[in-house]
PDB file of C-alpha atoms and ligand atoms in Angstrom:
ATOM      1  CA  MET A   1      17.776  16.021  -1.012  1.00 45.00           C
ATOM      2  CA  GLY A   2      15.567  18.096  -3.502  1.00 45.00           C
ATOM      3  CA  ALA A   3      14.673  16.687  -6.945  1.00 53.00           C
ATOM      4  CA  GLN A   4      15.338  13.177  -5.138  1.00 91.00           C
ATOM      5  CA  TYR A   5      12.183  12.860  -3.169  1.00 97.00           C
ATOM      6  CA  THR A   6       8.900  12.290  -4.521  1.00 98.00           C
ATOM      7  CA  GLY A   7       6.222  11.543  -2.288  1.00 98.00           C
ATOM      8  CA  ARG A   8       2.470  10.387  -3.087  1.00 98.00           C
ATOM      9  CA  PHE A   9      -1.196  10.399  -1.234  1.00 98.00           C
ATOM     10  CA  ALA A  10      -3.072   7.371  -3.297  1.00 98.00           C
ATOM     11  CA  PRO A  11      -6.836   7.997  -2.213  1.00 98.00           C
ATOM     12  CA  SER A  12      -9.326   5.206  -3.187  1.00 97.00           C
ATOM     13  CA  PRO A  13     -11.818   6.662  -4.685  1.00 97.00           C
ATOM     14  CA  THR A  14     -14.876   5.086  -2.517  1.00 95.00           C
ATOM     15  CA  GLY A  15     -16.184   8.409  -1.226  1.00 94.00           C
ATOM     16  CA  PRO A  16     -14.992  11.364   0.145  1.00 95.00           C
ATOM     17  CA  LEU A  17     -11.747  12.253   2.759  1.00 95.00           C
ATOM     18  CA  HIS A  18     -12.521  11.631   5.760  1.00 93.00           C
ATOM     19  CA  ALA A  19     -10.686  13.024   9.043  1.00 92.00           C
ATOM     20  CA  GLY A  20      -8.394  10.033   8.977  1.00 92.00           C
ATOM     21  CA  SER A  21      -7.326  10.071   5.344  1.00 95.00           C
ATOM     22  CA  LEU A  22      -6.421  13.939   5.814  1.00 97.00           C
ATOM     23  CA  VAL A  23      -3.943  12.740   8.446  1.00 97.00           C
ATOM     24  CA  ALA A  24      -2.099  10.584   5.513  1.00 97.00           C
ATOM     25  CA  ALA A  25      -2.561  13.068   3.026  1.00 98.00           C
ATOM     26  CA  LEU A  26      -0.805  15.535   5.106  1.00 98.00           C
ATOM     27  CA  ALA A  27       2.125  13.682   6.444  1.00 98.00           C
ATOM     28  CA  SER A  28       2.611  12.997   2.616  1.00 98.00           C
ATOM     29  CA  TRP A  29       2.753  16.234   1.705  1.00 98.00           C
ATOM     30  CA  LEU A  30       4.671  17.602   4.744  1.00 98.00           C
ATOM     31  CA  ASP A  31       7.876  15.025   4.366  1.00 98.00           C
ATOM     32  CA  ALA A  32       7.464  15.606   0.686  1.00 98.00           C
ATOM     33  CA  ARG A  33       7.855  19.875   0.801  1.00 97.00           C
ATOM     34  CA  ALA A  34      10.324  19.252   4.407  1.00 96.00           C
ATOM     35  CA  HIS A  35      12.704  17.427   1.866  1.00 96.00           C
ATOM     36  CA  GLY A  36      11.992  19.887  -1.107  1.00 96.00           C
ATOM     37  CA  GLY A  37      10.573  17.158  -2.905  1.00 97.00           C
ATOM     38  CA  GLN A  38       7.598  16.969  -5.264  1.00 97.00           C
ATOM     39  CA  TRP A  39       4.177  15.489  -4.543  1.00 98.00           C
ATOM     40  CA  LEU A  40       1.664  13.377  -6.359  1.00 98.00           C
ATOM     41  CA  VAL A  41      -1.614  12.007  -6.261  1.00 98.00           C
ATOM     42  CA  ARG A  42      -2.878   8.881  -7.286  1.00 98.00           C
ATOM     43  CA  ILE A  43      -6.354   7.899  -7.586  1.00 98.00           C
ATOM     44  CA  GLU A  44      -6.660   3.994  -6.850  1.00 98.00           C
ATOM     45  CA  ASP A  45      -9.730   2.756  -8.481  1.00 98.00           C
ATOM     46  CA  ILE A  46      -8.824  -0.170  -9.635  1.00 96.00           C
ATOM     47  CA  ASP A  47     -10.979  -1.675  -7.227  1.00 95.00           C
ATOM     48  CA  THR A  48     -13.806  -0.484  -9.436  1.00 94.00           C
ATOM     49  CA  PRO A  49     -16.921  -2.529  -7.763  1.00 95.00           C
ATOM     50  CA  ARG A  50     -16.140  -0.266  -4.309  1.00 94.00           C
ATOM     51  CA  CYS A  51     -15.625   3.324  -6.297  1.00 97.00           C
ATOM     52  CA  VAL A  52     -17.753   5.873  -6.213  1.00 96.00           C
ATOM     53  CA  PRO A  53     -18.573   7.967  -9.501  1.00 97.00           C
ATOM     54  CA  GLY A  54     -17.436  11.305  -9.185  1.00 97.00           C
ATOM     55  CA  ALA A  55     -15.700  10.604  -5.595  1.00 97.00           C
ATOM     56  CA  ASP A  56     -11.827  11.227  -7.117  1.00 98.00           C
ATOM     57  CA  ALA A  57     -13.011  15.102  -8.044  1.00 98.00           C
ATOM     58  CA  VAL A  58     -14.709  15.362  -4.178  1.00 97.00           C
ATOM     59  CA  ILE A  59     -11.043  14.317  -3.051  1.00 98.00           C
ATOM     60  CA  LEU A  60      -9.234  16.358  -4.891  1.00 98.00           C
ATOM     61  CA  GLN A  61     -11.431  19.479  -4.176  1.00 97.00           C
ATOM     62  CA  GLN A  62     -11.171  18.570  -0.423  1.00 97.00           C
ATOM     63  CA  LEU A  63      -7.753  18.497  -0.478  1.00 98.00           C
ATOM     64  CA  ALA A  64      -7.362  21.742  -2.651  1.00 98.00           C
ATOM     65  CA  ALA A  65      -9.687  23.158  -0.254  1.00 97.00           C
ATOM     66  CA  CYS A  66      -6.946  22.822   2.254  1.00 98.00           C
ATOM     67  CA  GLY A  67      -4.036  23.976   0.303  1.00 98.00           C
ATOM     68  CA  LEU A  68      -2.450  20.257  -0.810  1.00 98.00           C
ATOM     69  CA  VAL A  69      -2.321  20.649  -4.433  1.00 98.00           C
ATOM     70  CA  PRO A  70      -0.384  17.798  -6.503  1.00 98.00           C
ATOM     71  CA  ASP A  71       2.386  19.058  -8.265  1.00 98.00           C
ATOM     72  CA  GLN A  72       1.406  17.301 -11.443  1.00 98.00           C
ATOM     73  CA  ALA A  73      -2.225  15.938 -12.968  1.00 98.00           C
ATOM     74  CA  PRO A  74      -3.396  12.894 -10.516  1.00 98.00           C
ATOM     75  CA  LEU A  75      -3.012   9.578 -12.476  1.00 98.00           C
ATOM     76  CA  TYR A  76      -5.593   6.869 -12.727  1.00 98.00           C
ATOM     77  CA  GLN A  77      -4.788   3.596 -12.055  1.00 98.00           C
ATOM     78  CA  SER A  78      -7.897   2.251 -14.199  1.00 97.00           C
ATOM     79  CA  GLN A  79      -5.748   3.827 -17.312  1.00 97.00           C
ATOM     80  CA  ARG A  80      -2.767   1.456 -16.437  1.00 98.00           C
ATOM     81  CA  SER A  81      -3.500  -2.381 -17.011  1.00 97.00           C
ATOM     82  CA  ALA A  82      -1.203  -2.469 -19.680  1.00 98.00           C
ATOM     83  CA  LEU A  83       1.638  -1.539 -16.958  1.00 98.00           C
ATOM     84  CA  TYR A  84       0.466  -4.208 -14.494  1.00 98.00           C
ATOM     85  CA  GLN A  85      -0.016  -6.744 -17.366  1.00 98.00           C
ATOM     86  CA  ALA A  86       3.316  -6.791 -18.252  1.00 98.00           C
ATOM     87  CA  ALA A  87       4.266  -6.505 -14.835  1.00 98.00           C
ATOM     88  CA  LEU A  88       2.600 -10.226 -14.328  1.00 98.00           C
ATOM     89  CA  ASP A  89       4.075 -10.852 -17.464  1.00 97.00           C
ATOM     90  CA  GLN A  90       8.243 -10.332 -16.235  1.00 95.00           C
ATOM     91  CA  LEU A  91       6.382 -12.593 -13.189  1.00 93.00           C
ATOM     92  CA  ILE A  92       4.976 -15.249 -15.221  1.00 92.00           C
ATOM     93  CA  ALA A  93       8.513 -15.030 -17.401  1.00 89.00           C
ATOM     94  CA  THR A  94      10.738 -15.853 -13.910  1.00 86.00           C
ATOM     95  CA  HIS A  95       8.516 -18.131 -12.168  1.00 86.00           C
ATOM     96  CA  LEU A  96       7.600 -16.070  -9.713  1.00 89.00           C
ATOM     97  CA  ALA A  97       3.472 -15.694 -10.507  1.00 93.00           C
ATOM     98  CA  TYR A  98       1.377 -18.996 -11.632  1.00 93.00           C
ATOM     99  CA  PRO A  99      -2.254 -19.309 -11.798  1.00 95.00           C
ATOM    100  CA  CYS A 100      -4.365 -20.681  -9.617  1.00 96.00           C
ATOM    101  CA  ALA A 101      -7.716 -22.488  -9.813  1.00 96.00           C
ATOM    102  CA  CYS A 102      -8.997 -22.244  -6.197  1.00 96.00           C
ATOM    103  CA  THR A 103     -11.782 -20.980  -5.467  1.00 94.00           C
ATOM    104  CA  ARG A 104     -13.074 -19.891  -1.539  1.00 92.00           C
ATOM    105  CA  GLN A 105     -14.499 -22.971  -0.560  1.00 93.00           C
ATOM    106  CA  ASP A 106     -11.282 -25.061  -2.461  1.00 94.00           C
ATOM    107  CA  ILE A 107      -9.129 -22.880   0.146  1.00 93.00           C
ATOM    108  CA  GLU A 108     -11.352 -22.932   3.244  1.00 92.00           C
ATOM    109  CA  ARG A 109     -11.516 -27.498   2.798  1.00 92.00           C
ATOM    110  CA  ALA A 110      -7.715 -27.312   2.231  1.00 91.00           C
ATOM    111  CA  LEU A 111      -6.944 -25.237   5.311  1.00 91.00           C
ATOM    112  CA  ALA A 112      -9.122 -27.320   7.198  1.00 90.00           C
ATOM    113  CA  GLU A 113      -7.932 -30.487   5.925  1.00 91.00           C
ATOM    114  CA  ARG A 114      -4.504 -29.600   7.622  1.00 87.00           C
ATOM    115  CA  GLY A 115      -6.537 -27.952  10.497  1.00 84.00           C
ATOM    116  CA  GLN A 116      -5.314 -24.908  10.011  1.00 78.00           C
ATOM    117  CA  VAL A 117      -8.276 -22.088   9.079  1.00 76.00           C
ATOM    118  CA  ARG A 118      -6.199 -18.766   9.151  1.00 76.00           C
ATOM    119  CA  SER A 119      -7.135 -15.376   8.099  1.00 77.00           C
ATOM    120  CA  ARG A 120      -5.591 -12.269   7.717  1.00 76.00           C
ATOM    121  CA  HIS A 121      -7.786  -9.298   7.449  1.00 75.00           C
ATOM    122  CA  GLY A 122     -10.315 -11.283   5.814  1.00 77.00           C
ATOM    123  CA  GLU A 123      -8.179 -13.552   3.596  1.00 81.00           C
ATOM    124  CA  LEU A 124      -7.369 -16.817   3.919  1.00 89.00           C
ATOM    125  CA  VAL A 125      -3.876 -17.410   4.323  1.00 92.00           C
ATOM    126  CA  TYR A 126      -3.608 -19.527   0.955  1.00 93.00           C
ATOM    127  CA  PRO A 127      -1.873 -22.990   1.503  1.00 91.00           C
ATOM    128  CA  GLY A 128      -0.019 -22.956  -1.893  1.00 91.00           C
ATOM    129  CA  THR A 129      -2.299 -25.872  -3.315  1.00 93.00           C
ATOM    130  CA  CYS A 130      -1.396 -24.432  -7.104  1.00 94.00           C
ATOM    131  CA  ARG A 131       1.719 -24.643  -6.565  1.00 89.00           C
ATOM    132  CA  LEU A 132       1.600 -27.700  -7.878  1.00 84.00           C
ATOM    133  CA  GLY A 133      -0.081 -27.081 -11.134  1.00 89.00           C
ATOM    134  CA  LEU A 134      -4.052 -26.576 -12.013  1.00 92.00           C
ATOM    135  CA  ARG A 135      -4.382 -30.245 -12.712  1.00 90.00           C
ATOM    136  CA  GLY A 136      -7.050 -29.602 -15.136  1.00 94.00           C
ATOM    137  CA  ARG A 137      -9.159 -27.196 -13.106  1.00 94.00           C
ATOM    138  CA  PRO A 138      -9.421 -23.599 -15.313  1.00 95.00           C
ATOM    139  CA  ALA A 139      -6.951 -21.004 -14.046  1.00 94.00           C
ATOM    140  CA  ARG A 140      -9.364 -18.233 -11.800  1.00 95.00           C
ATOM    141  CA  ALA A 141      -6.140 -15.670 -10.517  1.00 97.00           C
ATOM    142  CA  TRP A 142      -2.433 -15.303 -10.604  1.00 97.00           C
ATOM    143  CA  ARG A 143      -0.809 -15.325  -7.612  1.00 96.00           C
ATOM    144  CA  PHE A 144       2.966 -14.562  -6.437  1.00 94.00           C
ATOM    145  CA  PHE A 145       5.511 -17.589  -5.212  1.00 91.00           C
ATOM    146  CA  THR A 146       5.892 -16.918  -1.731  1.00 90.00           C
ATOM    147  CA  GLY A 147       8.095 -19.781  -1.015  1.00 85.00           C
ATOM    148  CA  ASN A 148      11.370 -20.450  -1.051  1.00 76.00           C
ATOM    149  CA  ILE A 149      13.205 -22.487  -3.419  1.00 66.00           C
ATOM    150  CA  GLU A 150      15.658 -23.875  -0.915  1.00 61.00           C
ATOM    151  CA  ARG A 151      12.869 -25.150   1.203  1.00 61.00           C
ATOM    152  CA  ASN A 152      10.582 -26.430  -1.038  1.00 57.00           C
ATOM    153  CA  ARG A 153      12.668 -28.638  -2.820  1.00 51.00           C
ATOM    154  CA  PRO A 154      10.437 -29.662  -6.200  1.00 46.00           C
ATOM    155  CA  PRO A 155       7.956 -31.045  -6.958  1.00 48.00           C
ATOM    156  CA  ALA A 156       6.412 -27.858  -5.583  1.00 49.00           C
ATOM    157  CA  LEU A 157       9.036 -25.851  -8.133  1.00 52.00           C
ATOM    158  CA  MET A 158       7.387 -26.624 -10.840  1.00 58.00           C
ATOM    159  CA  GLY A 159      10.292 -24.903 -12.998  1.00 59.00           C
ATOM    160  CA  ARG A 160      11.165 -22.656 -10.656  1.00 59.00           C
ATOM    161  CA  THR A 161      14.564 -21.682 -10.390  1.00 59.00           C
ATOM    162  CA  GLN A 162      14.730 -18.677  -7.979  1.00 62.00           C
ATOM    163  CA  THR A 163      13.528 -17.286  -4.927  1.00 65.00           C
ATOM    164  CA  ALA A 164      11.972 -14.229  -4.879  1.00 69.00           C
ATOM    165  CA  PRO A 165      15.230 -11.351  -3.883  1.00 72.00           C
ATOM    166  CA  TYR A 166      14.815 -10.669  -0.680  1.00 71.00           C
ATOM    167  CA  LEU A 167      13.557 -13.894   0.816  1.00 71.00           C
ATOM    168  CA  ILE A 168      16.210 -15.683   2.598  1.00 67.00           C
ATOM    169  CA  ALA A 169      15.624 -18.898   3.891  1.00 60.00           C
ATOM    170  CA  ASN A 170      13.540 -19.812   7.101  1.00 63.00           C
ATOM    171  CA  GLN A 171      13.742 -15.850   7.508  1.00 76.00           C
ATOM    172  CA  PRO A 172      11.329 -13.399   7.887  1.00 88.00           C
ATOM    173  CA  LEU A 173      11.468 -10.453   5.713  1.00 91.00           C
ATOM    174  CA  HIS A 174      12.766  -6.945   7.226  1.00 91.00           C
ATOM    175  CA  TRP A 175      12.122  -3.341   6.380  1.00 93.00           C
ATOM    176  CA  GLN A 176      12.436  -0.385   8.647  1.00 94.00           C
ATOM    177  CA  ASP A 177      10.126   2.245   9.341  1.00 96.00           C
ATOM    178  CA  HIS A 178      10.580   5.788   9.674  1.00 94.00           C
ATOM    179  CA  ARG A 179       8.015   5.782  12.641  1.00 94.00           C
ATOM    180  CA  LEU A 180       7.675   2.230  13.496  1.00 95.00           C
ATOM    181  CA  GLY A 181      11.052   1.083  13.696  1.00 95.00           C
ATOM    182  CA  PRO A 182      12.004  -2.403  12.667  1.00 95.00           C
ATOM    183  CA  GLN A 183       9.702  -4.363  11.112  1.00 95.00           C
ATOM    184  CA  GLN A 184       9.320  -8.198  10.022  1.00 94.00           C
ATOM    185  CA  GLN A 185       7.104 -10.802   8.624  1.00 94.00           C
ATOM    186  CA  ASN A 186       7.106 -13.900   6.966  1.00 92.00           C
ATOM    187  CA  ILE A 187       4.938 -13.663   3.935  1.00 91.00           C
ATOM    188  CA  GLU A 188       4.681 -17.320   3.296  1.00 90.00           C
ATOM    189  CA  GLU A 189       3.298 -18.135   6.979  1.00 89.00           C
ATOM    190  CA  ALA A 190       1.404 -14.753   7.977  1.00 91.00           C
ATOM    191  CA  VAL A 191       0.290 -13.999   4.063  1.00 92.00           C
ATOM    192  CA  GLY A 192       0.720 -16.721   2.088  1.00 92.00           C
ATOM    193  CA  ASP A 193       0.940 -16.737  -1.975  1.00 94.00           C
ATOM    194  CA  PHE A 194      -0.836 -13.728  -2.244  1.00 95.00           C
ATOM    195  CA  VAL A 195      -3.081 -12.825  -5.478  1.00 96.00           C
ATOM    196  CA  LEU A 196      -1.442 -10.215  -8.096  1.00 98.00           C
ATOM    197  CA  ASN A 197      -4.761 -10.879 -10.712  1.00 98.00           C
ATOM    198  CA  ARG A 198      -8.460 -11.813  -9.100  1.00 96.00           C
ATOM    199  CA  ALA A 199     -10.600 -14.238 -10.449  1.00 94.00           C
ATOM    200  CA  ASP A 200     -13.003 -11.003 -11.210  1.00 95.00           C
ATOM    201  CA  GLY A 201     -10.077 -10.289 -13.514  1.00 95.00           C
ATOM    202  CA  LEU A 202      -9.311  -7.044 -11.308  1.00 97.00           C
ATOM    203  CA  TRP A 203      -5.623  -6.323 -10.634  1.00 98.00           C
ATOM    204  CA  ALA A 204      -5.103  -6.539  -7.033  1.00 97.00           C
ATOM    205  CA  TYR A 205      -3.825  -3.552  -5.009  1.00 97.00           C
ATOM    206  CA  GLN A 206      -0.443  -5.268  -4.197  1.00 97.00           C
ATOM    207  CA  LEU A 207       0.611  -5.406  -7.576  1.00 98.00           C
ATOM    208  CA  ALA A 208      -1.100  -1.953  -8.926  1.00 98.00           C
ATOM    209  CA  VAL A 209       0.482  -0.110  -5.761  1.00 98.00           C
ATOM    210  CA  VAL A 210       4.486  -1.138  -6.361  1.00 98.00           C
ATOM    211  CA  VAL A 211       4.177  -0.847 -10.513  1.00 98.00           C
ATOM    212  CA  ASP A 212       2.928   2.523 -10.031  1.00 98.00           C
ATOM    213  CA  ASP A 213       5.364   3.723  -6.838  1.00 98.00           C
ATOM    214  CA  GLY A 214       8.362   1.850  -9.249  1.00 97.00           C
ATOM    215  CA  THR A 215       7.342   3.998 -12.377  1.00 97.00           C
ATOM    216  CA  GLN A 216       6.481   7.368 -11.156  1.00 97.00           C
ATOM    217  CA  GLY A 217       9.601   7.343  -9.024  1.00 97.00           C
ATOM    218  CA  ILE A 218       8.408   7.439  -5.598  1.00 97.00           C
ATOM    219  CA  THR A 219      10.760   7.462  -2.920  1.00 97.00           C
ATOM    220  CA  ASP A 220       9.063   7.837   0.193  1.00 97.00           C
ATOM    221  CA  VAL A 221       5.704   6.364   0.226  1.00 98.00           C
ATOM    222  CA  VAL A 222       3.623   8.158   3.647  1.00 98.00           C
ATOM    223  CA  ARG A 223       0.759   6.851   4.063  1.00 98.00           C
ATOM    224  CA  GLY A 224      -1.680   5.201   7.346  1.00 96.00           C
ATOM    225  CA  GLU A 225      -0.418   2.289   9.838  1.00 95.00           C
ATOM    226  CA  ASP A 226      -3.127   0.170   8.758  1.00 93.00           C
ATOM    227  CA  LEU A 227      -1.311  -0.224   5.276  1.00 95.00           C
ATOM    228  CA  ALA A 228       1.899  -1.114   7.257  1.00 96.00           C
ATOM    229  CA  ASP A 229       1.255  -5.147   6.955  1.00 95.00           C
ATOM    230  CA  ASN A 230       0.947  -4.902   3.121  1.00 96.00           C
ATOM    231  CA  THR A 231       4.689  -3.381   3.168  1.00 96.00           C
ATOM    232  CA  ALA A 232       6.733  -6.727   3.025  1.00 95.00           C
ATOM    233  CA  ARG A 233       4.264  -8.146   0.608  1.00 95.00           C
ATOM    234  CA  GLN A 234       5.302  -5.289  -1.631  1.00 96.00           C
ATOM    235  CA  ILE A 235       8.604  -4.786  -1.204  1.00 94.00           C
ATOM    236  CA  LEU A 236       8.773  -8.933  -2.160  1.00 92.00           C
ATOM    237  CA  LEU A 237       7.229  -7.709  -5.175  1.00 94.00           C
ATOM    238  CA  GLN A 238       9.537  -4.343  -6.015  1.00 94.00           C
ATOM    239  CA  GLY A 239      12.677  -6.929  -5.723  1.00 91.00           C
ATOM    240  CA  ALA A 240      11.048  -9.674  -7.953  1.00 91.00           C
ATOM    241  CA  LEU A 241      10.346  -6.533 -11.016  1.00 94.00           C
ATOM    242  CA  GLY A 242      13.926  -5.315 -10.233  1.00 92.00           C
ATOM    243  CA  LEU A 243      11.879  -1.667  -9.140  1.00 93.00           C
ATOM    244  CA  PRO A 244      13.613   0.377  -6.539  1.00 92.00           C
ATOM    245  CA  LEU A 245      12.913  -0.147  -2.597  1.00 93.00           C
ATOM    246  CA  PRO A 246      10.898   3.668  -1.434  1.00 95.00           C
ATOM    247  CA  ARG A 247      11.373   5.046   2.189  1.00 96.00           C
ATOM    248  CA  TYR A 248       8.067   3.998   4.248  1.00 96.00           C
ATOM    249  CA  LEU A 249       6.734   5.868   7.039  1.00 97.00           C
ATOM    250  CA  HIS A 250       3.404   4.513   7.912  1.00 97.00           C
ATOM    251  CA  THR A 251       1.452   7.427  10.167  1.00 96.00           C
ATOM    252  CA  PRO A 252      -1.055   7.494  13.026  1.00 93.00           C
ATOM    253  CA  LEU A 253      -4.840   6.612  12.685  1.00 91.00           C
ATOM    254  CA  VAL A 254      -7.591   8.107  13.861  1.00 87.00           C
ATOM    255  CA  LEU A 255      -9.975   5.780  15.980  1.00 81.00           C
ATOM    256  CA  GLY A 256     -13.623   6.230  15.641  1.00 75.00           C
ATOM    257  CA  VAL A 257     -15.910   6.155  18.720  1.00 70.00           C
ATOM    258  CA  ASN A 258     -15.683   2.492  19.057  1.00 73.00           C
ATOM    259  CA  GLY A 259     -12.010   2.381  19.268  1.00 74.00           C
ATOM    260  CA  GLU A 260     -11.590   1.020  15.664  1.00 75.00           C
ATOM    261  CA  LYS A 261      -9.922   2.523  12.455  1.00 73.00           C
ATOM    262  CA  LEU A 262     -12.132   5.434  11.351  1.00 72.00           C
ATOM    263  CA  SER A 263     -12.588   4.807   7.857  1.00 71.00           C
ATOM    264  CA  LYS A 264     -15.169   4.591   5.179  1.00 64.00           C
ATOM    265  CA  GLN A 265     -16.358   1.510   5.668  1.00 64.00           C
ATOM    266  CA  ASN A 266     -16.829   2.240   9.464  1.00 68.00           C
ATOM    267  CA  GLY A 267     -19.290   4.940   8.088  1.00 64.00           C
ATOM    268  CA  ALA A 268     -16.661   7.814   9.102  1.00 74.00           C
ATOM    269  CA  ILE A 269     -18.134  11.273   8.580  1.00 83.00           C
ATOM    270  CA  ALA A 270     -16.453  13.333   5.263  1.00 87.00           C
ATOM    271  CA  LEU A 271     -13.872  15.724   6.184  1.00 90.00           C
ATOM    272  CA  ASP A 272     -15.536  19.450   6.355  1.00 91.00           C
ATOM    273  CA  THR A 273     -13.216  21.389   4.052  1.00 90.00           C
ATOM    274  CA  THR A 274     -15.698  24.731   4.746  1.00 93.00           C
ATOM    275  CA  GLN A 275     -13.199  25.471   7.625  1.00 94.00           C
ATOM    276  CA  PRO A 276      -9.799  23.813   6.626  1.00 96.00           C
ATOM    277  CA  LEU A 277      -7.873  25.404   9.321  1.00 96.00           C
ATOM    278  CA  ARG A 278      -9.854  23.225  11.783  1.00 95.00           C
ATOM    279  CA  ALA A 279      -9.791  20.348   9.528  1.00 96.00           C
ATOM    280  CA  LEU A 280      -5.883  20.695   9.449  1.00 97.00           C
ATOM    281  CA  ASP A 281      -5.044  21.692  12.786  1.00 96.00           C
ATOM    282  CA  GLU A 282      -7.178  18.400  13.817  1.00 95.00           C
ATOM    283  CA  ALA A 283      -5.170  16.577  11.203  1.00 96.00           C
ATOM    284  CA  GLY A 284      -1.797  18.193  12.352  1.00 97.00           C
ATOM    285  CA  GLN A 285      -2.433  17.009  16.112  1.00 96.00           C
ATOM    286  CA  VAL A 286      -2.661  13.461  15.146  1.00 95.00           C
ATOM    287  CA  LEU A 287       0.632  14.195  13.786  1.00 96.00           C
ATOM    288  CA  GLY A 288       1.831  15.743  17.021  1.00 95.00           C
ATOM    289  CA  LEU A 289       2.009  19.217  15.521  1.00 96.00           C
ATOM    290  CA  PRO A 290       0.679  21.852  17.797  1.00 96.00           C
ATOM    291  CA  ALA A 291      -3.244  23.572  17.612  1.00 94.00           C
ATOM    292  CA  GLY A 292      -3.501  26.754  16.086  1.00 94.00           C
ATOM    293  CA  LEU A 293      -0.905  27.095  13.699  1.00 95.00           C
ATOM    294  CA  SER A 294      -2.266  29.817  11.875  1.00 90.00           C
ATOM    295  CA  THR A 295      -5.423  31.588  12.028  1.00 87.00           C
ATOM    296  CA  ARG A 296      -5.224  32.857   8.570  1.00 92.00           C
ATOM    297  CA  ALA A 297      -5.108  30.458   5.786  1.00 95.00           C
ATOM    298  CA  PRO A 298      -4.112  26.925   5.221  1.00 97.00           C
ATOM    299  CA  ALA A 299      -1.081  28.238   2.636  1.00 97.00           C
ATOM    300  CA  ASP A 300      -0.041  30.076   6.010  1.00 97.00           C
ATOM    301  CA  TRP A 301      -0.362  27.168   8.254  1.00 98.00           C
ATOM    302  CA  LEU A 302       1.042  24.953   5.614  1.00 98.00           C
ATOM    303  CA  GLN A 303       3.965  26.697   5.933  1.00 97.00           C
ATOM    304  CA  GLN A 304       4.404  26.804   9.872  1.00 97.00           C
ATOM    305  CA  ALA A 305       3.569  23.302   9.617  1.00 97.00           C
ATOM    306  CA  VAL A 306       6.161  22.251   7.132  1.00 97.00           C
ATOM    307  CA  ALA A 307       9.289  24.466   9.273  1.00 96.00           C
ATOM    308  CA  LEU A 308       8.161  22.622  11.933  1.00 96.00           C
ATOM    309  CA  TRP A 309       8.671  19.395  10.296  1.00 96.00           C
ATOM    310  CA  ALA A 310      11.553  19.847   8.648  1.00 95.00           C
ATOM    311  CA  ARG A 311      12.747  20.937  12.276  1.00 94.00           C
ATOM    312  CA  ARG A 312      11.660  17.446  13.963  1.00 91.00           C
ATOM    313  CA  LEU A 313      13.495  15.740  10.487  1.00 87.00           C
ATOM    314  CA  LYS A 314      16.474  18.082  11.293  1.00 81.00           C
ATOM    315  CA  LEU A 315      16.541  19.371   7.826  1.00 71.00           C
ATOM    316  CA  THR A 316      16.931  22.872   8.569  1.00 63.00           C
ATOM    317  CA  GLY A 317      19.901  22.778  10.881  1.00 52.00           C
ATOM    318  CA  ASP A 318      18.271  24.489  13.528  1.00 51.00           C
TER     319      ASP A 318
HETATM  320  N1  LIG B 413      -5.547   3.233  -1.831  1.00 63.55           N
HETATM  321  C1  LIG B 413      -4.930   2.630  -1.062  1.00 63.55           C
HETATM  322  C2  LIG B 413      -5.942   3.397   0.290  1.00 63.55           C
HETATM  323  O1  LIG B 413      -7.201   4.235   0.123  1.00 63.55           O
HETATM  324  C3  LIG B 413      -3.854   3.523  -0.255  1.00 63.55           C
HETATM  325  C4  LIG B 413      -2.544   2.749  -0.811  1.00 63.55           C
HETATM  326  C5  LIG B 413      -1.037   3.272  -0.356  1.00 63.55           C
HETATM  327  O2  LIG B 413      -1.015   4.556   0.201  1.00 63.55           O
HETATM  328  O3  LIG B 413      -0.204   2.396  -0.221  1.00 63.55           O
HETATM  329  O4  LIG B 413      -6.261   2.681   1.324  1.00 63.55           O
END
């Protein structure tokens, strides 16, 4: 595969790496190296209120202490607004993005009127109110049209002449995960028309990640299973923007004592990289690698792990 593989680790600098984020970083590194590919790091610092100054440098140091060094200088999403704007303009031009004036209360009210207040990970399932236009209200955000024109006949069309690529009437979007197997989601029902540019002016994760994976030539997205739910939306955006589709592998999560996914938000402690072999061993075991691969140095540990990973992928032929 060689040069045909480009992978990435894309941390949000909201704090130092924890045990769970090292699993995703390690898996993406191992998969890239086992395929003889490149490995990049992208700092996802667009959600500025959640970013912690200096966390990017801490994350890069923690990765380096574990022997995980990107092949190119890390890219920062905060410096790429022009690209996200160009992508939004492209979606507006094809009528797949539309302005939305709804506040959270408006959305709650509209859903309550239909007797269906539904949310997904704290996000309300948008009922599509502004598909019909702003009706004099000021635009707050931009949303992606997840409807299918075969099902949403005029006036819901508002000039829309096409359905987003990959959307087939009354069908969920199907995709394949290397670990989880076949996946599907009916995006319009499960998520609704999702936000591309937020009411506070910030770019939404879905748009930024797709633009960056596309422009960086990412062929393989390897990341934590908690992000699997975003994949259908990202595939939809890739199709709408004419970007190539990467392959996907979602890795197992590290659970906290309460049985919930370990995250910076639920107070996961920073990864102790003064003992990198121990950190790598723990992360490796979550990925099904044996303990104690090396007692020498991270580089040696990683070399053993890549060989096992390649064998698992049947890339070595033995
Ligand atoms: N920045 C995201 C996070 O830290 C990861 C995005 C991705 O890998 O697609 O959860």
